Amino acid sequence: MTQKTQKKQAVQDYLDAVGRGDAETMASLVADDFLHEFLGSTVFAVGKRTFPENRELLRTFRASLVADGKFTIEDIAEEEDLVLAIFTGECELVSGKRYDGIYAASFRFREDKIISMRELMDTKLADAVMA
């Protein structure tokens, strides 16, 4: 990974918190008007979600895991208020299935807070394993 800046570290911290189901840490990293959007054709792509809506999705996601999920950033780039990341996820589900995906996401910042995340995932895998 490239040199860590404050914004890149915030992205890593956010992904780590998602894996743990740690909504409090996530809340500390995002702005009050934060919006999350899944891109593509998947059951999760229902438009933009506010942080409270995203928190509910996080609870459901974490409850489906045997242990904390692990997200590893493979590539990350930053330009002004935008951080782009390609990352992998490793998750063992209580159903016995694996949800090991690859993601691309953009994170927009206002000062030191994330104001939006637009996320593209392996939609076929998400629907097959999580739906």
Steps between C-alpha positions, in 0.01 A plus 500: 500500500614855436597748769217547750340840523229596748228432241646165392528399865136600554399269213695211654350573842150509349547163325645346817195625692264349240672164545454519879146633477622804695238766425641739761840520331330536163287785637813679621644491147199623303320833472144542624377513140696190389350299212591147391409354162547150359549511124402232252218250494471333838241467773705755695482768226186677616619859473688714746492419871553739789727394784209384720372287210852370439531415870200266470658330198824466699318324785350251256836448327695446824235261634551285189874456575666232713779742596613848401536555127838603365537768233840551337576802284685395185521842330421846631532848350417845626436827322370797696172391667478163322651165600460200270563151632498149363476249780424138571283353770518168680188398690378166633122489529296319764331321208834327431554696178789736431456859394845582366453787261682776320385859518568840348384804691523876496505694825430874496617714790405834649803596705577187706156333476374257237189647338430225247597151397408356161576128491514248218519135599482160335124523464454141387682372810309735729164385370598132502641497852329781691150523348 
